[in-house]
mmCIF file of C-alpha atoms in Angstrom:
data_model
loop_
_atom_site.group_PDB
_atom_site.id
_atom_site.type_symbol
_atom_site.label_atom_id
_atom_site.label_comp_id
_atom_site.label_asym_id
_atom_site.label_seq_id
_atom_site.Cartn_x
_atom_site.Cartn_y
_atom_site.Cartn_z
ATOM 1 C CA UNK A 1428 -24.699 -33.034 17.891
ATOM 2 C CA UNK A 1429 -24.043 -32.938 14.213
ATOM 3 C CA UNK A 1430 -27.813 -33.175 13.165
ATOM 4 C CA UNK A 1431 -28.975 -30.463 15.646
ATOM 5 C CA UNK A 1432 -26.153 -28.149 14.086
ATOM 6 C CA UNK A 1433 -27.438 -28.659 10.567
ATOM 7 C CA UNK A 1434 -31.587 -28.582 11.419
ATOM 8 C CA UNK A 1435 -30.268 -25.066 13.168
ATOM 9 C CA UNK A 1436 -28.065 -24.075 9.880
ATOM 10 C CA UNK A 1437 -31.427 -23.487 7.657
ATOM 11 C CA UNK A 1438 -33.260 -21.636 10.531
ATOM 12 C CA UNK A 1439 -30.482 -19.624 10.541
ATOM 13 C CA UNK A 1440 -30.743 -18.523 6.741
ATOM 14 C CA UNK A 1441 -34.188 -18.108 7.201
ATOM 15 C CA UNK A 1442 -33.395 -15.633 10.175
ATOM 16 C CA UNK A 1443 -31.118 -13.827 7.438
ATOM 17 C CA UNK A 1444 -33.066 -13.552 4.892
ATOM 18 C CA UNK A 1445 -36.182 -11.801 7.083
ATOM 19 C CA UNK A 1446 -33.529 -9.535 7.888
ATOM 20 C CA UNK A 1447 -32.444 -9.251 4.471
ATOM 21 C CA UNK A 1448 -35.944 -8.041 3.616
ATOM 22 C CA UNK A 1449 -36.747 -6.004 6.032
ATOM 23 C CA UNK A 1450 -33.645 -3.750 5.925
ATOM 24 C CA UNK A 1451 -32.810 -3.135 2.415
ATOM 25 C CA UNK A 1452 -29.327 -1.913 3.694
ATOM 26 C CA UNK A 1453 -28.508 -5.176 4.778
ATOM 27 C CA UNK A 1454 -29.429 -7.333 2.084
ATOM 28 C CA UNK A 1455 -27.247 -4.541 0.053
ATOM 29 C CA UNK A 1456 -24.562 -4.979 2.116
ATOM 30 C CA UNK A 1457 -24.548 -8.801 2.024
ATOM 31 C CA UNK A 1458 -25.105 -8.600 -1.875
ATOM 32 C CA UNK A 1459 -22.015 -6.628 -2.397
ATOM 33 C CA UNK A 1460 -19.475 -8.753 -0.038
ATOM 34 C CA UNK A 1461 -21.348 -11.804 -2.050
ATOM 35 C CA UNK A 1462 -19.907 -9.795 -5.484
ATOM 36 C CA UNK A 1463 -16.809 -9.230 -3.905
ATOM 37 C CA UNK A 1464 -16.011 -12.996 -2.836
ATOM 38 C CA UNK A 1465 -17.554 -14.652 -6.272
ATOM 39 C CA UNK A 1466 -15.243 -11.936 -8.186
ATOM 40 C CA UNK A 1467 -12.155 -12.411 -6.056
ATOM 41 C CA UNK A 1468 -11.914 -9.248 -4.817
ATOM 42 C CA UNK A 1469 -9.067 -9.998 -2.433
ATOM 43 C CA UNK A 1470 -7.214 -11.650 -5.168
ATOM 44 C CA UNK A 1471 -7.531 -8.559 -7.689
ATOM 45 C CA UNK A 1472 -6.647 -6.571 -4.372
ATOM 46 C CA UNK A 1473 -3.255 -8.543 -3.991
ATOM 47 C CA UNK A 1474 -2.541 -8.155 -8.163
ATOM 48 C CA UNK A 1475 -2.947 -4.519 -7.900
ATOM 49 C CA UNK A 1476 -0.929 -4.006 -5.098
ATOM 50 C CA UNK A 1477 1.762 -6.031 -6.933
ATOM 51 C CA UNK A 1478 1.727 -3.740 -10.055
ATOM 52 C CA UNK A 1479 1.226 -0.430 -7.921
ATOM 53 C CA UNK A 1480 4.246 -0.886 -6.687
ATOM 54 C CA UNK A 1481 6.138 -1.462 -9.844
ATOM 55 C CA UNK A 1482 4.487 0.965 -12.013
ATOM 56 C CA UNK A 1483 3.315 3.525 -9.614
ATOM 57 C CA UNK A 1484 6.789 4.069 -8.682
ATOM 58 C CA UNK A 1485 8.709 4.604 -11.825
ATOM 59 C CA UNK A 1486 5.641 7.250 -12.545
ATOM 60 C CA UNK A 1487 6.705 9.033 -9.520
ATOM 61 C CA UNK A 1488 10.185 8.740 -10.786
ATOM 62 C CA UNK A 1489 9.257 10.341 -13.900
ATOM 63 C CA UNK A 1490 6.955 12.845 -12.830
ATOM 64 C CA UNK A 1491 8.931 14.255 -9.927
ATOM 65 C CA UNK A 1492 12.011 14.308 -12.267
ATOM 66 C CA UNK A 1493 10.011 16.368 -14.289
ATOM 67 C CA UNK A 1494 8.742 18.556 -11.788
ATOM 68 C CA UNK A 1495 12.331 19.408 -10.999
ATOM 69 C CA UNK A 1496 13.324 20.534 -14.714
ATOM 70 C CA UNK A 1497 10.650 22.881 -15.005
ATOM 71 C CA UNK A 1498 10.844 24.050 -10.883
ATOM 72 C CA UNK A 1499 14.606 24.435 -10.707
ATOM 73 C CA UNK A 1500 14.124 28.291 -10.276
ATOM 74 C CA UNK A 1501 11.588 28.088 -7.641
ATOM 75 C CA UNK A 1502 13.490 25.451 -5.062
ATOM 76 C CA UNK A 1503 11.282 26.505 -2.332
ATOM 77 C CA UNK A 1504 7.693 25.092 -4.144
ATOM 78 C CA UNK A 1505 9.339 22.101 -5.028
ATOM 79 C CA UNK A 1506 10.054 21.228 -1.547
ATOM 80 C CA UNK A 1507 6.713 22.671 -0.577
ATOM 81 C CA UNK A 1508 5.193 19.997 -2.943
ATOM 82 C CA UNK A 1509 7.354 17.346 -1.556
ATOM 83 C CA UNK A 1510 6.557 18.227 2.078
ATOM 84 C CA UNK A 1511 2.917 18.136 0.915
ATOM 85 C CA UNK A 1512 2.978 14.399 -0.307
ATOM 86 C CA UNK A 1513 5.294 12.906 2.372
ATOM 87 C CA UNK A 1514 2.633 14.516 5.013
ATOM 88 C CA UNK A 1515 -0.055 12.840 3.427
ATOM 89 C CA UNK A 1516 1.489 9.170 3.662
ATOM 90 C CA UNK A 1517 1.168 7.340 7.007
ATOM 91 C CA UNK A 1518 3.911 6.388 8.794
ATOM 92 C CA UNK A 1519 7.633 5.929 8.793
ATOM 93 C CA UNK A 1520 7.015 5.399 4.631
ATOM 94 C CA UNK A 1521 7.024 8.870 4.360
ATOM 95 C CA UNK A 1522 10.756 8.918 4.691
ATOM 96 C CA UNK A 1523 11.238 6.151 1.806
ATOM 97 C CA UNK A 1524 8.696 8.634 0.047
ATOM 98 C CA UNK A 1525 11.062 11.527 0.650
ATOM 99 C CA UNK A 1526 13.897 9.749 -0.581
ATOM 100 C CA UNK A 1527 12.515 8.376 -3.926
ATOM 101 C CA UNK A 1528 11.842 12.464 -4.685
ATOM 102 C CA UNK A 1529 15.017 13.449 -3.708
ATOM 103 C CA UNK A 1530 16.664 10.718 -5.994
ATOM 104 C CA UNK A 1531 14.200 11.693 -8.993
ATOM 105 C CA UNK A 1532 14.897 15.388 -8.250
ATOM 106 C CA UNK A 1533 18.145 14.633 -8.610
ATOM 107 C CA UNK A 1534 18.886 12.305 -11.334
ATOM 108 C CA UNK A 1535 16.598 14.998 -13.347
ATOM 109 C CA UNK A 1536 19.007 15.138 -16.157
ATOM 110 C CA UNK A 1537 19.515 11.461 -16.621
ATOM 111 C CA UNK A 1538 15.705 11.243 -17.794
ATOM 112 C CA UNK A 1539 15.363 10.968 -21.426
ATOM 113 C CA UNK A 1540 12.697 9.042 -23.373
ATOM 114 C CA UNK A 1541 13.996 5.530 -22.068
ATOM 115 C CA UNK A 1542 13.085 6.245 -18.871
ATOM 116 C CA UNK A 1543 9.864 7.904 -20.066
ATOM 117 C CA UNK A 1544 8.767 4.482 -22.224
ATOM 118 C CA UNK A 1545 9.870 2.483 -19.300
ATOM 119 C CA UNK A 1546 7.613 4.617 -17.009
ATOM 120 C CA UNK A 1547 4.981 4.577 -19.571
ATOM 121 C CA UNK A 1548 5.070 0.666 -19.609
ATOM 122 C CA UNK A 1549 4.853 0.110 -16.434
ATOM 123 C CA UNK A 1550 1.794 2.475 -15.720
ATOM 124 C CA UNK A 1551 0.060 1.146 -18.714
ATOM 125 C CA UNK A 1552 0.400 -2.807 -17.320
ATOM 126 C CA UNK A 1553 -0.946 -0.979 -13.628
ATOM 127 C CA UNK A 1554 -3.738 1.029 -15.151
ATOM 128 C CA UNK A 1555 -4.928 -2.229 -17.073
ATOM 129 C CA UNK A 1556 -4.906 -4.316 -14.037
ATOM 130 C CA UNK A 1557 -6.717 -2.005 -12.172
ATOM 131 C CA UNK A 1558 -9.429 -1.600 -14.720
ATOM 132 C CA UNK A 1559 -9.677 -5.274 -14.920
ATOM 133 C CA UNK A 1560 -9.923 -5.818 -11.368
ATOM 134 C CA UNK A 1561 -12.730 -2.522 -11.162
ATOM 135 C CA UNK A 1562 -14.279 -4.188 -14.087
ATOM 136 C CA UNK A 1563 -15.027 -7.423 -12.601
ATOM 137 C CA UNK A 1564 -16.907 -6.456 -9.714
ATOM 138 C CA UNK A 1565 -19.613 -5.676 -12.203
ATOM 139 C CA UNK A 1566 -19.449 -9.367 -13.206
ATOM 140 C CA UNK A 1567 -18.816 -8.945 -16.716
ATOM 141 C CA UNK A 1568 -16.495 -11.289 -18.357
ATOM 142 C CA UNK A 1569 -13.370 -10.094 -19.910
ATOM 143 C CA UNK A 1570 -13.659 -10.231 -23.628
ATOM 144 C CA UNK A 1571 -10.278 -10.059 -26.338
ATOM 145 C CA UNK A 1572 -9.812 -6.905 -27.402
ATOM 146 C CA UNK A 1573 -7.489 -5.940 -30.065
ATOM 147 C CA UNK A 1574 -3.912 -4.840 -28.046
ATOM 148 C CA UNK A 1575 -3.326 -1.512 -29.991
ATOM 149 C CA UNK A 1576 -6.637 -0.513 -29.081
ATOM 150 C CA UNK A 1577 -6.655 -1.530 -25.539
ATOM 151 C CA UNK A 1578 -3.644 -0.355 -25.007
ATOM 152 C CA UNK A 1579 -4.843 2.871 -26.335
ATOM 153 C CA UNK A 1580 -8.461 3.092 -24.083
ATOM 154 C CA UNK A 1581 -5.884 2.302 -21.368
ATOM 155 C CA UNK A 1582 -3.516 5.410 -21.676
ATOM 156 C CA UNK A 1583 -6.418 7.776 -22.277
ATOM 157 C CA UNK A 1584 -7.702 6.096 -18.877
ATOM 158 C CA UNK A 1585 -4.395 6.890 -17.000
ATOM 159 C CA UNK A 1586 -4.510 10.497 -18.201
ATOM 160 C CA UNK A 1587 -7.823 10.731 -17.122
ATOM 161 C CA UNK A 1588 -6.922 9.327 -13.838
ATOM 162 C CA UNK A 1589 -3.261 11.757 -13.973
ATOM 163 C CA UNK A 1590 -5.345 14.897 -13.813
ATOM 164 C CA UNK A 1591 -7.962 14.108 -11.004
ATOM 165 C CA UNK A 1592 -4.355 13.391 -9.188
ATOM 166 C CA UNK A 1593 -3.679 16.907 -10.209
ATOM 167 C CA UNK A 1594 -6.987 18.132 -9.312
ATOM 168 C CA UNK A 1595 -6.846 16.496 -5.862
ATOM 169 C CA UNK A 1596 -3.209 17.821 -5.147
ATOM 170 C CA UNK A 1597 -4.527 21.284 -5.878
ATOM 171 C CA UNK A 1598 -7.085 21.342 -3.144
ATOM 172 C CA UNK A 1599 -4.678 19.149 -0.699
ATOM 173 C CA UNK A 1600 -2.045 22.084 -1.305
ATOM 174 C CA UNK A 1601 -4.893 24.771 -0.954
ATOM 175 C CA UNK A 1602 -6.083 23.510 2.599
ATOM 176 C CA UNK A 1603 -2.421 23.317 3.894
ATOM 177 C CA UNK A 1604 -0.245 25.569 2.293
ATOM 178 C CA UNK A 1605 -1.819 28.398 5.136
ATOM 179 C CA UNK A 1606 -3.608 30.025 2.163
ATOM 180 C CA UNK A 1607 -6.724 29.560 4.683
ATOM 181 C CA UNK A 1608 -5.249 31.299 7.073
ATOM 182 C CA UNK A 1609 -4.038 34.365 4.908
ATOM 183 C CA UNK A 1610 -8.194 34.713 3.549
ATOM 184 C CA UNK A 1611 -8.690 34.793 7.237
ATOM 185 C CA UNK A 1612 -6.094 37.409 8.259
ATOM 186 C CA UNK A 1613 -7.079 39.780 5.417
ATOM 187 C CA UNK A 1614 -11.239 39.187 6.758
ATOM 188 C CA UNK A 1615 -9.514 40.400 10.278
ATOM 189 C CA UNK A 1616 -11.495 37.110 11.527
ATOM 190 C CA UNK A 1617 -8.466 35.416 13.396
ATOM 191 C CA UNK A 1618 -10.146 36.838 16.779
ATOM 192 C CA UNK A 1619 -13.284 35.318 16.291
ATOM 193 C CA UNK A 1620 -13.842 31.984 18.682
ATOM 194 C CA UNK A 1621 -13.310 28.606 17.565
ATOM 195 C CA UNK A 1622 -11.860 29.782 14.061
ATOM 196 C CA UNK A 1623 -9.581 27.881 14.494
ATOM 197 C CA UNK A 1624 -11.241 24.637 14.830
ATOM 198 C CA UNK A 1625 -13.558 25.696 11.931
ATOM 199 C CA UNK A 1626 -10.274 25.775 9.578
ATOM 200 C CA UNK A 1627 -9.083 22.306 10.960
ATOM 201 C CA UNK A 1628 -12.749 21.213 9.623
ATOM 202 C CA UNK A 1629 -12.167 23.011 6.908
ATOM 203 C CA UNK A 1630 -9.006 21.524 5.994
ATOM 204 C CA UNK A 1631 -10.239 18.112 6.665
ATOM 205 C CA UNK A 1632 -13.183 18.120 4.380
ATOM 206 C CA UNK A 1633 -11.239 19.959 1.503
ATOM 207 C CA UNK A 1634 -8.712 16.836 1.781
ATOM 208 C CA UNK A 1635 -11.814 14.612 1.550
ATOM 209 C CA UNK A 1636 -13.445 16.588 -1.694
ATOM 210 C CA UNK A 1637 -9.828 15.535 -3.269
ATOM 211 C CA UNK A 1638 -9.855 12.296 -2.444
ATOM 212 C CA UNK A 1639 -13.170 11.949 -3.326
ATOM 213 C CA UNK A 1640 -12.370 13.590 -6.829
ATOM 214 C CA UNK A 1641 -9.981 10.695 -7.351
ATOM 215 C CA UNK A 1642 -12.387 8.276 -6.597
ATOM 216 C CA UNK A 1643 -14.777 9.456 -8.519
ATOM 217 C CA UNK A 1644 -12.553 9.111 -11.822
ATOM 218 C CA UNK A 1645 -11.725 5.441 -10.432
ATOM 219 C CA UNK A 1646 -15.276 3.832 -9.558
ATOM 220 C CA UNK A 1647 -17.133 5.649 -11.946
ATOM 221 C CA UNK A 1648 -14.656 5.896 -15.140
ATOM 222 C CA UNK A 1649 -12.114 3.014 -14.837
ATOM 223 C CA UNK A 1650 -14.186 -0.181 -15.685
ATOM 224 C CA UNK A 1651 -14.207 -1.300 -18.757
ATOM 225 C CA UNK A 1652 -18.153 -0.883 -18.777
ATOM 226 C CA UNK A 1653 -19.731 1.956 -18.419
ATOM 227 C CA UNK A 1654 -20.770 2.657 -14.360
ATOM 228 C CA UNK A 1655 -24.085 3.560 -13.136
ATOM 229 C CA UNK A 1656 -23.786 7.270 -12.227
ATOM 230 C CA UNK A 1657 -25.698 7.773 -9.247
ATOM 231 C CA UNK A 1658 -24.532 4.402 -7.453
ATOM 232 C CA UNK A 1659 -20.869 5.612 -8.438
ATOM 233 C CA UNK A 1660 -21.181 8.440 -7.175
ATOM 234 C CA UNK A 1661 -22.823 6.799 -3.687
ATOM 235 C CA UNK A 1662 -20.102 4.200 -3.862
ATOM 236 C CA UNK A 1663 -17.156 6.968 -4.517
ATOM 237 C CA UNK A 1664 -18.432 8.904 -1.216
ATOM 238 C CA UNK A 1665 -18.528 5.806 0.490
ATOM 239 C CA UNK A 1666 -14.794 4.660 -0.520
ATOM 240 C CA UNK A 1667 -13.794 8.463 0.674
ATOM 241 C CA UNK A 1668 -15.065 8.067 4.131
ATOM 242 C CA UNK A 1669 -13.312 4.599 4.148
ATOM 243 C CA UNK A 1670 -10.248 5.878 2.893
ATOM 244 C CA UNK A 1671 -10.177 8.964 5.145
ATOM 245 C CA UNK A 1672 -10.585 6.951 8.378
ATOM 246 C CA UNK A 1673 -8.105 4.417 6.820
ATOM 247 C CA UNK A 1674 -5.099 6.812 6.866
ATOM 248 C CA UNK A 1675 -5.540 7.531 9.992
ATOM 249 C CA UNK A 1676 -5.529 3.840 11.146
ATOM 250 C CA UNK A 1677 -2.835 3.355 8.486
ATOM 251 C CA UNK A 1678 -0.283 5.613 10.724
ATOM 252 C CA UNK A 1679 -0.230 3.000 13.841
ATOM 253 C CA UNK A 1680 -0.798 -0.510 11.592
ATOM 254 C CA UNK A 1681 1.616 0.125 9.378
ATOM 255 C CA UNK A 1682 3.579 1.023 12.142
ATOM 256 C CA UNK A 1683 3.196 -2.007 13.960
ATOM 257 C CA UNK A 1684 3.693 -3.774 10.309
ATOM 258 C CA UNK A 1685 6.824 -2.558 9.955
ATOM 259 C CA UNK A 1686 8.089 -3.335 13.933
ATOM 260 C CA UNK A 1687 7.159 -6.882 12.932
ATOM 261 C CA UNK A 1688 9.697 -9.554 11.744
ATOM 262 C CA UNK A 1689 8.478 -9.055 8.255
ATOM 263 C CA UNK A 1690 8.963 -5.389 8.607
ATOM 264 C CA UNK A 1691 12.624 -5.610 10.421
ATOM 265 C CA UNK A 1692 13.637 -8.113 7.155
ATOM 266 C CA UNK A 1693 12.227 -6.504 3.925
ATOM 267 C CA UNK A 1694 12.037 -2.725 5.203
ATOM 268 C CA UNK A 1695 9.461 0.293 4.444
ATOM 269 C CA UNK A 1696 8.235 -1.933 0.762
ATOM 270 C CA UNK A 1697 6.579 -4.190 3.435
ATOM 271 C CA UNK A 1698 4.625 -1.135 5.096
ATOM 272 C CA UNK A 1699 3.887 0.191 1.332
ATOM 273 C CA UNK A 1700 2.467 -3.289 0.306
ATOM 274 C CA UNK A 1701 -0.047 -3.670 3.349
ATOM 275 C CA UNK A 1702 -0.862 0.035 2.993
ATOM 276 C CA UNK A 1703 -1.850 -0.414 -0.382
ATOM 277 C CA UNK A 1704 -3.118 -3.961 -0.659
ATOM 278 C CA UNK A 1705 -6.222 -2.536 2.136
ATOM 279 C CA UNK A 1706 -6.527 1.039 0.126
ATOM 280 C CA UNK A 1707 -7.204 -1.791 -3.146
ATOM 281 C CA UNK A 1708 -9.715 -3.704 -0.983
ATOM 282 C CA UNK A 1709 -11.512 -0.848 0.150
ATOM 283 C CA UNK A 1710 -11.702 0.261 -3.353
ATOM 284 C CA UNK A 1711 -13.198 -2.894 -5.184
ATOM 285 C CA UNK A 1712 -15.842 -3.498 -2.313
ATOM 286 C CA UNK A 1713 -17.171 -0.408 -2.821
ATOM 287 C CA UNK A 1714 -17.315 -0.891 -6.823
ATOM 288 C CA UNK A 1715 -18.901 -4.070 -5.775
ATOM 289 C CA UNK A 1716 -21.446 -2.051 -3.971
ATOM 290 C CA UNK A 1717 -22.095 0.506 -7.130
ATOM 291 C CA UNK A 1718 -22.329 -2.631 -9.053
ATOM 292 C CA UNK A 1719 -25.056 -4.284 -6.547
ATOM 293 C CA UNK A 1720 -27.458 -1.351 -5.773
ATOM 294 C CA UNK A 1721 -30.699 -1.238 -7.764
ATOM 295 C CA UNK A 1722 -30.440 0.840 -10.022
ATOM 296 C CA UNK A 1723 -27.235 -0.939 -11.504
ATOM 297 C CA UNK A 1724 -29.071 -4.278 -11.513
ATOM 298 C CA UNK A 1725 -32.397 -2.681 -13.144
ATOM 299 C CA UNK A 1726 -29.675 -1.636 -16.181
ATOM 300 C CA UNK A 1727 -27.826 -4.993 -16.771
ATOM 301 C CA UNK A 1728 -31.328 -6.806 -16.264
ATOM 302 C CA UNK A 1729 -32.637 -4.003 -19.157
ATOM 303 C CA UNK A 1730 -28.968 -4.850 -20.905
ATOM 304 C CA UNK A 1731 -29.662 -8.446 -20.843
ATOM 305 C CA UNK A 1732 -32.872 -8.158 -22.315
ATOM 306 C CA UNK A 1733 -32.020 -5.980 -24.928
ATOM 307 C CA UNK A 1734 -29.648 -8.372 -25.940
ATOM 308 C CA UNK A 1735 -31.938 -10.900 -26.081
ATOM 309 C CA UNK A 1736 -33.771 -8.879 -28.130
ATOM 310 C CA UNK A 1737 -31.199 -8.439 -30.698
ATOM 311 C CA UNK A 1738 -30.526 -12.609 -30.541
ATOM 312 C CA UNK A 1739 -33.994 -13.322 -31.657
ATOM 313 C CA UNK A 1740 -34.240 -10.534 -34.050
ATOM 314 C CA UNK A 1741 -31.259 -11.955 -35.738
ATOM 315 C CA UNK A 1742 -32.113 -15.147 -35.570
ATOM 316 C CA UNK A 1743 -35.989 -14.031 -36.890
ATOM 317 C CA UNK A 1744 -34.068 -12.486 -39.898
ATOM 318 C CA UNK A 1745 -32.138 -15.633 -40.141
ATOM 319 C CA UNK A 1746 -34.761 -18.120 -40.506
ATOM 320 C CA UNK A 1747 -36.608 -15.488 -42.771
ATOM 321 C CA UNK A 1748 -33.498 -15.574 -45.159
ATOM 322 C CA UNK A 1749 -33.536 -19.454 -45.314
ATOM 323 C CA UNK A 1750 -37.021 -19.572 -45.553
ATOM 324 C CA UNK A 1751 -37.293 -17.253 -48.332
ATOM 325 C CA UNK A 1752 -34.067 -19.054 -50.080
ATOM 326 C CA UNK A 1753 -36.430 -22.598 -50.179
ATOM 327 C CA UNK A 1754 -39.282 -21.012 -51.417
ATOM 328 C CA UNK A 1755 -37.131 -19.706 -54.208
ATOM 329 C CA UNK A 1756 -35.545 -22.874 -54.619
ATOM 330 C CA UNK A 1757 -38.679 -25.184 -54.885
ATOM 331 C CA UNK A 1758 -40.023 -22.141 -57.363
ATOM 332 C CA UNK A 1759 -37.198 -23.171 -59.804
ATOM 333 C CA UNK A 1760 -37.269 -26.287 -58.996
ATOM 334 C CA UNK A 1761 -40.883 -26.017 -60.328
#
């Protein structure tokens, strides 16, 4: 029974691989959960999650204490804002959410610059991670790099990555803060049939275009080696239409998460965790595809052989050195 399972086994792979070749999408496909696997994509996934949830956090912290210096006069936009983000997290984690802004709103005063290093710390150790894990799927090995400067690359990266979140929040607060509905009021348009369904499209696809935004900054900015435009920005429209139906899902599994004894024990962090640890996953495969499509593979077999290149040049200038340092030599010797 054994040998007629392994004489099937290579019939099998042959099967595959016709496939493979005649629909390119497949062998694509295959090639990135390949990358994914060899780079430990799950693993990365997991490390992420871990230092999301201790840097992202204080950030939040920071940020929404922040927010509530400069907004003390205008109470009723900072609860619009916080409104805005709880609505946009699935699930009962919304309410530990809406608590952690309260608290930062709150404790505004007690921020100074302790809490800002400490904030500053831990986003640096998550945005380093991240790029790490981001940087991987292109199967490049991490090299030493000197910490100041690192650390440095790595704070202009989180900056980077700061204002697409401001860039997304814009358009989330644009498509439903009712400004929509004002521009169609003033048209006189609100009669028209099945407006209404064109502004819930609306809305929907502006909350895409910022997600999307973000995505953009992570796939296609955040490794440490430069990204293949065109597959990044594939691979970052790919991750949005992931992401988009993941939220959705998110609302019941995390749900059902969080019913579980696991949930009932360690509370909402449990719901955050899983939310997050899939969000990662979803993330790094589709690097992992940017990283796998052709065009990205023509460049880092061009890189390669470049490189080589530059090896035997050196080594050509090498030997001419040496060469040229005997001749010398047996000239004196002479």
């Amino acid at each position: 029974m054994t040998i007629s399972t392994d004489l099937k086994e290579p019939d099998a792979l042959r099967g595959l691989a016709k496939f493979r070749v005649k629909w390119p999408w497949l062998d694509h496909l295959l090639a990135t959960h390949e990358r994914y696997s060899q780079e430990r994509g799950n693993l990365y996934a997991g490390g992420i999650t871990y230092f999301s949830v201790l840097g992202i956090f204080p950030l939040l912290m920071v940020g929404f204490a922040i927010a509530g210096v400069f907004l003390f006069s205008r109470p009723e936009l900072l609860v619009d804002i916080q409104n805005q983000i709880v609505a946009k997290v699935p699930g009962s984690m919304g309410e530990q959410v809406s608590q952690l802004v309260e608290t930062a709103v709150k404790q505004r005063s007690a921020v100074g610059v302790i809490g800002l290093l400490t904030a500053l710390y831990s986003g640096l150790g998550w945005i380093g991670n991240l790029r790490d894990g981001l940087t991987a799927q292109w199967a490049i090995p991490l090299q030493a790099e000197n910490f100041l400067k690192k650390k440095g690359k790595d704070l202009l990266a989180l900056l980077g990555l700061f204002l697409a979140f401001v860039v997304a929040f814009g358009l989330t607060m644009i498509s439903s803060s009712g400004l929509m509905e004002k521009v169609v009021g003033w048209l006189q348009l609100s009669h028209v049939p099945g407006m209404q369904v064109l502004l819930t499209v609306v809305s929907l696809l502006v909350s895409a275009l910022a997600i999307w935004v973000v995505m953009i900054w992570v796939i296609g900015y955040l490794p440490r080696k430069h990204a293949e435009p065109r597959a990044s920005l594939v691979a970052a429209t790919g991750a949005t239409v992931l992401l988009v139906i993941w939220i959705r899902v998110a609302a019941i599994y995390v749900k059902s998460v969080l019913s579980s004894p696991a949930g009932v024990v360690f509370g909402p962090i449990i719901g955050i965790m899983v939310f997050l640890f899939f969000t990662w996953r979803i993330i790094l495969f589709c690097t992992a595809w940017a990283a796998t499509s052709q065009r990205a593979l023509r460049g880092d077999v061009a890189a390669k052989r470049s490189e080589t290149d530059r090896d035997e040049k050196s080594k050509a200038a090498s030997l001419s050195v040496v060469a040229a340092a005997a001749v010398k030599e047996r000239e004196n010797n002479d």
